[in-house]
PDB file of C-alpha atoms and ligand atoms in Angstrom:
ATOM      1  CA  MET A 724      87.581 -33.411  13.936  1.00  0.00           C
ATOM      2  CA  LEU A 725      86.951 -34.704  17.768  1.00  0.00           C
ATOM      3  CA  THR A 726      85.983 -31.559  19.680  1.00  0.00           C
ATOM      4  CA  LYS A 727      85.660 -32.830  23.221  1.00  0.00           C
ATOM      5  CA  ILE A 728      85.244 -35.564  25.405  1.00  0.00           C
ATOM      6  CA  ASN A 729      81.477 -35.970  25.561  1.00  0.00           C
ATOM      7  CA  HIS A 730      81.487 -38.811  28.309  1.00  0.00           C
ATOM      8  CA  ILE A 731      83.305 -41.382  29.871  1.00  0.00           C
ATOM      9  CA  GLY A 732      81.069 -44.610  30.088  1.00  0.00           C
ATOM     10  CA  ILE A 733      81.212 -46.687  33.493  1.00  0.00           C
ATOM     11  CA  ALA A 734      79.956 -50.213  33.606  1.00  0.00           C
ATOM     12  CA  VAL A 735      77.991 -50.939  36.809  1.00  0.00           C
ATOM     13  CA  HIS A 736      76.139 -53.898  38.268  1.00  0.00           C
ATOM     14  CA  SER A 737      73.665 -51.538  39.673  1.00  0.00           C
ATOM     15  CA  LEU A 738      72.374 -47.729  38.811  1.00  0.00           C
ATOM     16  CA  ASP A 739      70.363 -48.239  42.081  1.00  0.00           C
ATOM     17  CA  THR A 740      73.471 -48.934  43.855  1.00  0.00           C
ATOM     18  CA  SER A 741      75.715 -46.647  42.011  1.00  0.00           C
ATOM     19  CA  ILE A 742      73.828 -43.446  41.519  1.00  0.00           C
ATOM     20  CA  PRO A 743      73.848 -42.488  45.183  1.00  0.00           C
ATOM     21  CA  PHE A 744      77.678 -42.456  45.266  1.00  0.00           C
ATOM     22  CA  TYR A 745      77.840 -40.430  42.242  1.00  0.00           C
ATOM     23  CA  ARG A 746      75.201 -37.812  43.112  1.00  0.00           C
ATOM     24  CA  ASP A 747      75.629 -37.557  46.839  1.00  0.00           C
ATOM     25  CA  LEU A 748      79.071 -38.335  47.890  1.00  0.00           C
ATOM     26  CA  LEU A 749      80.725 -36.898  44.600  1.00  0.00           C
ATOM     27  CA  GLY A 750      78.353 -34.293  44.431  1.00  0.00           C
ATOM     28  CA  MET A 751      77.920 -34.676  40.384  1.00  0.00           C
ATOM     29  CA  THR A 752      74.793 -33.090  38.724  1.00  0.00           C
ATOM     30  CA  PHE A 753      72.513 -36.040  38.367  1.00  0.00           C
ATOM     31  CA  GLU A 754      70.898 -35.617  34.908  1.00  0.00           C
ATOM     32  CA  GLY A 755      68.571 -38.772  34.909  1.00  0.00           C
ATOM     33  CA  THR A 756      68.236 -42.345  33.437  1.00  0.00           C
ATOM     34  CA  GLU A 757      67.451 -43.410  30.011  1.00  0.00           C
ATOM     35  CA  VAL A 758      66.869 -46.768  28.659  1.00  0.00           C
ATOM     36  CA  VAL A 759      68.522 -47.325  25.228  1.00  0.00           C
ATOM     37  CA  ALA A 760      66.400 -50.401  24.272  1.00  0.00           C
ATOM     38  CA  GLU A 761      68.303 -51.209  21.141  1.00  0.00           C
ATOM     39  CA  GLN A 762      71.694 -51.698  22.996  1.00  0.00           C
ATOM     40  CA  LYS A 763      70.128 -53.523  25.953  1.00  0.00           C
ATOM     41  CA  VAL A 764      71.413 -50.945  28.661  1.00  0.00           C
ATOM     42  CA  LYS A 765      70.074 -48.198  30.920  1.00  0.00           C
ATOM     43  CA  VAL A 766      72.284 -45.455  31.512  1.00  0.00           C
ATOM     44  CA  ALA A 767      72.489 -42.277  33.892  1.00  0.00           C
ATOM     45  CA  PHE A 768      74.262 -39.253  33.192  1.00  0.00           C
ATOM     46  CA  PHE A 769      75.952 -36.785  35.318  1.00  0.00           C
ATOM     47  CA  LEU A 770      77.268 -33.533  34.733  1.00  0.00           C
ATOM     48  CA  VAL A 771      80.751 -32.761  36.060  1.00  0.00           C
ATOM     49  CA  GLY A 772      82.082 -29.320  34.938  1.00  0.00           C
ATOM     50  CA  GLU A 773      81.634 -29.235  31.185  1.00  0.00           C
ATOM     51  CA  SER A 774      82.404 -33.006  31.196  1.00  0.00           C
ATOM     52  CA  ARG A 775      80.118 -36.193  31.732  1.00  0.00           C
ATOM     53  CA  ILE A 776      80.067 -39.464  33.314  1.00  0.00           C
ATOM     54  CA  GLU A 777      77.758 -42.181  31.955  1.00  0.00           C
ATOM     55  CA  LEU A 778      76.949 -45.428  34.178  1.00  0.00           C
ATOM     56  CA  LEU A 779      75.821 -48.204  32.199  1.00  0.00           C
ATOM     57  CA  GLU A 780      73.743 -50.809  33.606  1.00  0.00           C
ATOM     58  CA  ALA A 781      72.413 -54.214  31.544  1.00  0.00           C
ATOM     59  CA  THR A 782      68.924 -54.466  30.807  1.00  0.00           C
ATOM     60  CA  ALA A 783      69.061 -58.308  29.825  1.00  0.00           C
ATOM     61  CA  ASP A 784      71.309 -61.249  30.255  1.00  0.00           C
ATOM     62  CA  ASP A 785      72.661 -61.036  26.534  1.00  0.00           C
ATOM     63  CA  SER A 786      73.290 -57.207  26.955  1.00  0.00           C
ATOM     64  CA  PRO A 787      77.245 -56.251  25.785  1.00  0.00           C
ATOM     65  CA  VAL A 788      77.242 -54.784  28.906  1.00  0.00           C
ATOM     66  CA  ALA A 789      76.112 -58.032  30.749  1.00  0.00           C
ATOM     67  CA  LYS A 790      79.054 -59.567  28.866  1.00  0.00           C
ATOM     68  CA  PHE A 791      81.465 -56.879  29.825  1.00  0.00           C
ATOM     69  CA  LEU A 792      80.843 -57.012  33.667  1.00  0.00           C
ATOM     70  CA  ALA A 793      80.931 -61.012  33.389  1.00  0.00           C
ATOM     71  CA  LYS A 794      84.458 -60.779  31.689  1.00  0.00           C
ATOM     72  CA  ASN A 795      85.813 -57.765  33.712  1.00  0.00           C
ATOM     73  CA  GLY A 796      83.590 -56.720  36.479  1.00  0.00           C
ATOM     74  CA  GLU A 797      82.911 -53.022  37.019  1.00  0.00           C
ATOM     75  CA  GLY A 798      85.003 -50.482  35.438  1.00  0.00           C
ATOM     76  CA  ILE A 799      85.569 -48.082  32.573  1.00  0.00           C
ATOM     77  CA  HIS A 800      83.641 -49.246  29.379  1.00  0.00           C
ATOM     78  CA  HIS A 801      84.153 -46.938  26.825  1.00  0.00           C
ATOM     79  CA  MET A 802      85.603 -42.992  25.964  1.00  0.00           C
ATOM     80  CA  ALA A 803      83.426 -41.068  23.910  1.00  0.00           C
ATOM     81  CA  TYR A 804      84.428 -38.160  21.743  1.00  0.00           C
ATOM     82  CA  GLU A 805      81.992 -35.635  20.419  1.00  0.00           C
ATOM     83  CA  VAL A 806      82.340 -34.709  16.345  1.00  0.00           C
ATOM     84  CA  ASP A 807      80.407 -32.105  14.683  1.00  0.00           C
ATOM     85  CA  ASP A 808      79.235 -34.535  11.760  1.00  0.00           C
ATOM     86  CA  ILE A 809      79.316 -38.267  12.485  1.00  0.00           C
ATOM     87  CA  VAL A 810      78.862 -39.372   9.016  1.00  0.00           C
ATOM     88  CA  ALA A 811      81.625 -37.443   7.496  1.00  0.00           C
ATOM     89  CA  THR A 812      83.943 -38.434  10.275  1.00  0.00           C
ATOM     90  CA  LEU A 813      82.811 -42.138   9.856  1.00  0.00           C
ATOM     91  CA  GLU A 814      83.433 -41.631   6.049  1.00  0.00           C
ATOM     92  CA  ARG A 815      87.190 -40.098   6.746  1.00  0.00           C
ATOM     93  CA  LEU A 816      88.015 -42.909   9.099  1.00  0.00           C
ATOM     94  CA  LYS A 817      86.776 -45.443   6.815  1.00  0.00           C
ATOM     95  CA  ALA A 818      88.734 -44.206   4.049  1.00  0.00           C
ATOM     96  CA  ASP A 819      91.805 -44.043   6.433  1.00  0.00           C
ATOM     97  CA  GLY A 820      91.528 -47.539   6.863  1.00  0.00           C
ATOM     98  CA  VAL A 821      90.504 -47.571  10.704  1.00  0.00           C
ATOM     99  CA  ARG A 822      88.709 -50.494  11.776  1.00  0.00           C
ATOM    100  CA  LEU A 823      85.109 -49.606  12.729  1.00  0.00           C
ATOM    101  CA  ILE A 824      82.521 -51.452  14.764  1.00  0.00           C
ATOM    102  CA  ASP A 825      79.413 -49.494  13.154  1.00  0.00           C
ATOM    103  CA  GLU A 826      80.114 -48.092   9.846  1.00  0.00           C
ATOM    104  CA  ALA A 827      76.879 -46.215  10.131  1.00  0.00           C
ATOM    105  CA  PRO A 828      75.528 -44.301  13.068  1.00  0.00           C
ATOM    106  CA  ARG A 829      73.128 -45.559  15.473  1.00  0.00           C
ATOM    107  CA  LYS A 830      70.851 -44.044  17.937  1.00  0.00           C
ATOM    108  CA  GLY A 831      72.458 -43.221  21.439  1.00  0.00           C
ATOM    109  CA  ALA A 832      71.338 -41.754  24.803  1.00  0.00           C
ATOM    110  CA  HIS A 833      69.710 -38.372  24.564  1.00  0.00           C
ATOM    111  CA  ASN A 834      68.934 -38.311  20.911  1.00  0.00           C
ATOM    112  CA  SER A 835      72.399 -38.632  19.919  1.00  0.00           C
ATOM    113  CA  LEU A 836      74.077 -40.449  17.172  1.00  0.00           C
ATOM    114  CA  ILE A 837      76.926 -42.697  18.058  1.00  0.00           C
ATOM    115  CA  ALA A 838      79.415 -45.273  16.640  1.00  0.00           C
ATOM    116  CA  PHE A 839      81.917 -47.655  18.116  1.00  0.00           C
ATOM    117  CA  LEU A 840      85.495 -47.823  16.607  1.00  0.00           C
ATOM    118  CA  HIS A 841      87.074 -51.253  17.222  1.00  0.00           C
ATOM    119  CA  PRO A 842      89.031 -51.706  20.276  1.00  0.00           C
ATOM    120  CA  LYS A 843      91.875 -53.598  18.613  1.00  0.00           C
ATOM    121  CA  VAL A 844      92.955 -50.006  16.715  1.00  0.00           C
ATOM    122  CA  THR A 845      92.394 -47.697  19.854  1.00  0.00           C
ATOM    123  CA  GLY A 846      95.064 -49.419  22.266  1.00  0.00           C
ATOM    124  CA  GLY A 847      91.931 -51.585  23.779  1.00  0.00           C
ATOM    125  CA  VAL A 848      89.874 -48.865  24.516  1.00  0.00           C
ATOM    126  CA  LEU A 849      86.485 -48.927  23.277  1.00  0.00           C
ATOM    127  CA  THR A 850      85.795 -45.566  21.726  1.00  0.00           C
ATOM    128  CA  GLU A 851      82.597 -44.149  20.759  1.00  0.00           C
ATOM    129  CA  ILE A 852      81.990 -40.884  18.646  1.00  0.00           C
ATOM    130  CA  CYS A 853      78.869 -39.258  18.993  1.00  0.00           C
ATOM    131  CA  GLN A 854      77.163 -36.413  17.230  1.00  0.00           C
ATOM    132  CA  CYS A 855      75.478 -34.688  20.191  1.00  0.00           C
ATOM    133  CA  GLY A 856      71.605 -34.522  20.928  1.00  0.00           C
ATOM    134  CA  HIS A 857      71.908 -32.206  24.138  1.00  0.00           C
TER     135      HIS A 857
HETATM  136  N1  CMX B 963      86.277 -52.320  26.208  1.00  0.00           N
HETATM  137  C1  CMX B 963      87.252 -53.061  25.313  1.00  0.00           C
HETATM  138  N2  CMX B 963      86.888 -53.983  24.382  1.00  0.00           N
HETATM  139  C2  CMX B 963      85.789 -54.246  24.123  1.00  0.00           C
HETATM  140  C3  CMX B 963      84.713 -53.917  24.871  1.00  0.00           C
HETATM  141  C4  CMX B 963      84.828 -52.736  25.921  1.00  0.00           C
HETATM  142  N3  CMX B 963      84.068 -52.179  26.191  1.00  0.00           N
HETATM  143  N4  CMX B 963      83.378 -54.087  24.603  1.00  0.00           N
HETATM  144  C5  CMX B 963      83.714 -55.225  23.203  1.00  0.00           C
HETATM  145  N5  CMX B 963      85.211 -55.209  23.437  1.00  0.00           N
HETATM  146  C6  CMX B 963      86.055 -55.913  22.474  1.00  0.00           C
HETATM  147  C7  CMX B 963      85.699 -57.342  22.253  1.00  0.00           C
HETATM  148  O1  CMX B 963      86.069 -58.237  23.374  1.00  0.00           O
HETATM  149  C8  CMX B 963      85.553 -57.769  21.226  1.00  0.00           C
HETATM  150  O2  CMX B 963      87.184 -58.550  20.789  1.00  0.00           O
HETATM  151  P1  CMX B 963      87.902 -59.396  20.080  1.00  0.00           P
HETATM  152  O3  CMX B 963      87.572 -59.108  18.446  1.00  0.00           O
HETATM  153  O4  CMX B 963      89.226 -59.390  20.375  1.00  0.00           O
HETATM  154  O5  CMX B 963      87.139 -60.803  20.665  1.00  0.00           O
HETATM  155  C9  CMX B 963      85.484 -56.791  20.293  1.00  0.00           C
HETATM  156  O6  CMX B 963      85.654 -55.795  20.923  1.00  0.00           O
HETATM  157  C10 CMX B 963      84.369 -56.882  19.657  1.00  0.00           C
HETATM  158  O7  CMX B 963      83.297 -56.838  20.427  1.00  0.00           O
HETATM  159  P2  CMX B 963      81.989 -57.903  20.585  1.00  0.00           P
HETATM  160  O8  CMX B 963      81.312 -57.909  21.717  1.00  0.00           O
HETATM  161  O9  CMX B 963      82.526 -59.195  19.895  1.00  0.00           O
HETATM  162  O10 CMX B 963      81.051 -57.183  19.290  1.00  0.00           O
HETATM  163  P3  CMX B 963      79.672 -56.335  18.839  1.00  0.00           P
HETATM  164  O11 CMX B 963      79.935 -55.902  17.466  1.00  0.00           O
HETATM  165  O12 CMX B 963      78.949 -57.895  19.258  1.00  0.00           O
HETATM  166  O13 CMX B 963      79.491 -55.444  20.026  1.00  0.00           O
HETATM  167  C11 CMX B 963      80.096 -53.432  21.014  1.00  0.00           C
HETATM  168  C12 CMX B 963      80.468 -54.558  19.978  1.00  0.00           C
HETATM  169  C13 CMX B 963      81.218 -52.573  21.571  1.00  0.00           C
HETATM  170  C14 CMX B 963      79.020 -52.467  20.066  1.00  0.00           C
HETATM  171  C15 CMX B 963      79.509 -53.757  22.320  1.00  0.00           C
HETATM  172  O14 CMX B 963      80.070 -54.844  23.210  1.00  0.00           O
HETATM  173  C16 CMX B 963      78.872 -52.568  23.333  1.00  0.00           C
HETATM  174  O15 CMX B 963      79.443 -52.664  24.250  1.00  0.00           O
HETATM  175  N6  CMX B 963      77.708 -52.272  23.012  1.00  0.00           N
HETATM  176  C17 CMX B 963      77.192 -51.365  24.132  1.00  0.00           C
HETATM  177  C18 CMX B 963      77.293 -50.235  23.863  1.00  0.00           C
HETATM  178  C19 CMX B 963      77.096 -48.914  24.919  1.00  0.00           C
HETATM  179  O16 CMX B 963      77.714 -48.746  25.787  1.00  0.00           O
HETATM  180  N7  CMX B 963      76.120 -48.154  24.400  1.00  0.00           N
HETATM  181  C20 CMX B 963      75.643 -47.178  25.335  1.00  0.00           C
HETATM  182  C21 CMX B 963      74.736 -46.140  24.633  1.00  0.00           C
HETATM  183  C22 CMX B 963      74.584 -44.764  25.422  1.00  0.00           C
HETATM  184  C23 CMX B 963      75.387 -43.563  24.702  1.00  0.00           C
HETATM  185  O17 CMX B 963      76.549 -43.600  25.114  1.00  0.00           O
HETATM  186  O18 CMX B 963      74.771 -42.971  24.032  1.00  0.00           O
END
């Protein structure tokens, strides 16, 4: 059902401050930034091998990422796993009684479709499934 880790999301206070560390000091391939307006976040993607790191910055005080930062400070925010068919995956998880935050997919970065599972059923790790746009 899950085909690979698509990315690991890391919440940061400032993309301008954090991008140079990942790009210039760790030498990851910087793929650019994108605002995901619906979720009040701006993200920066980095390619490392066949995996990606996604830095998330809040774009509003009531952004979920602002809430996360206020509660936890900077750190790992979510794990994202790739699936071929997100609708079928959500239907299967729902049928198996898995608690979902999103019962239907919504738009993520890079024209992907994403949905979150509730952290209560994933050992406290916010888990995203995504059907890739890239
Ligand atoms: N890690 C662990 N637990 C988390 C969490 C996180 N990052 N974010 C939220 N939770 C917990 C909350 O503490 C809460 O727990 P309780 O029920 O015990 O209080 C529960 O999950 C629900 O959280 P909420 O904020 O009350 O619920 P919402 O439905 O308002 O929002 C969520 C949930 C996960 C969608 C939102 O908090 C969020 O993080 N949205 C941002 C999504 C994001 O990263 N988008 C990036 C898009 C780019 C891409 O990847 O393509």
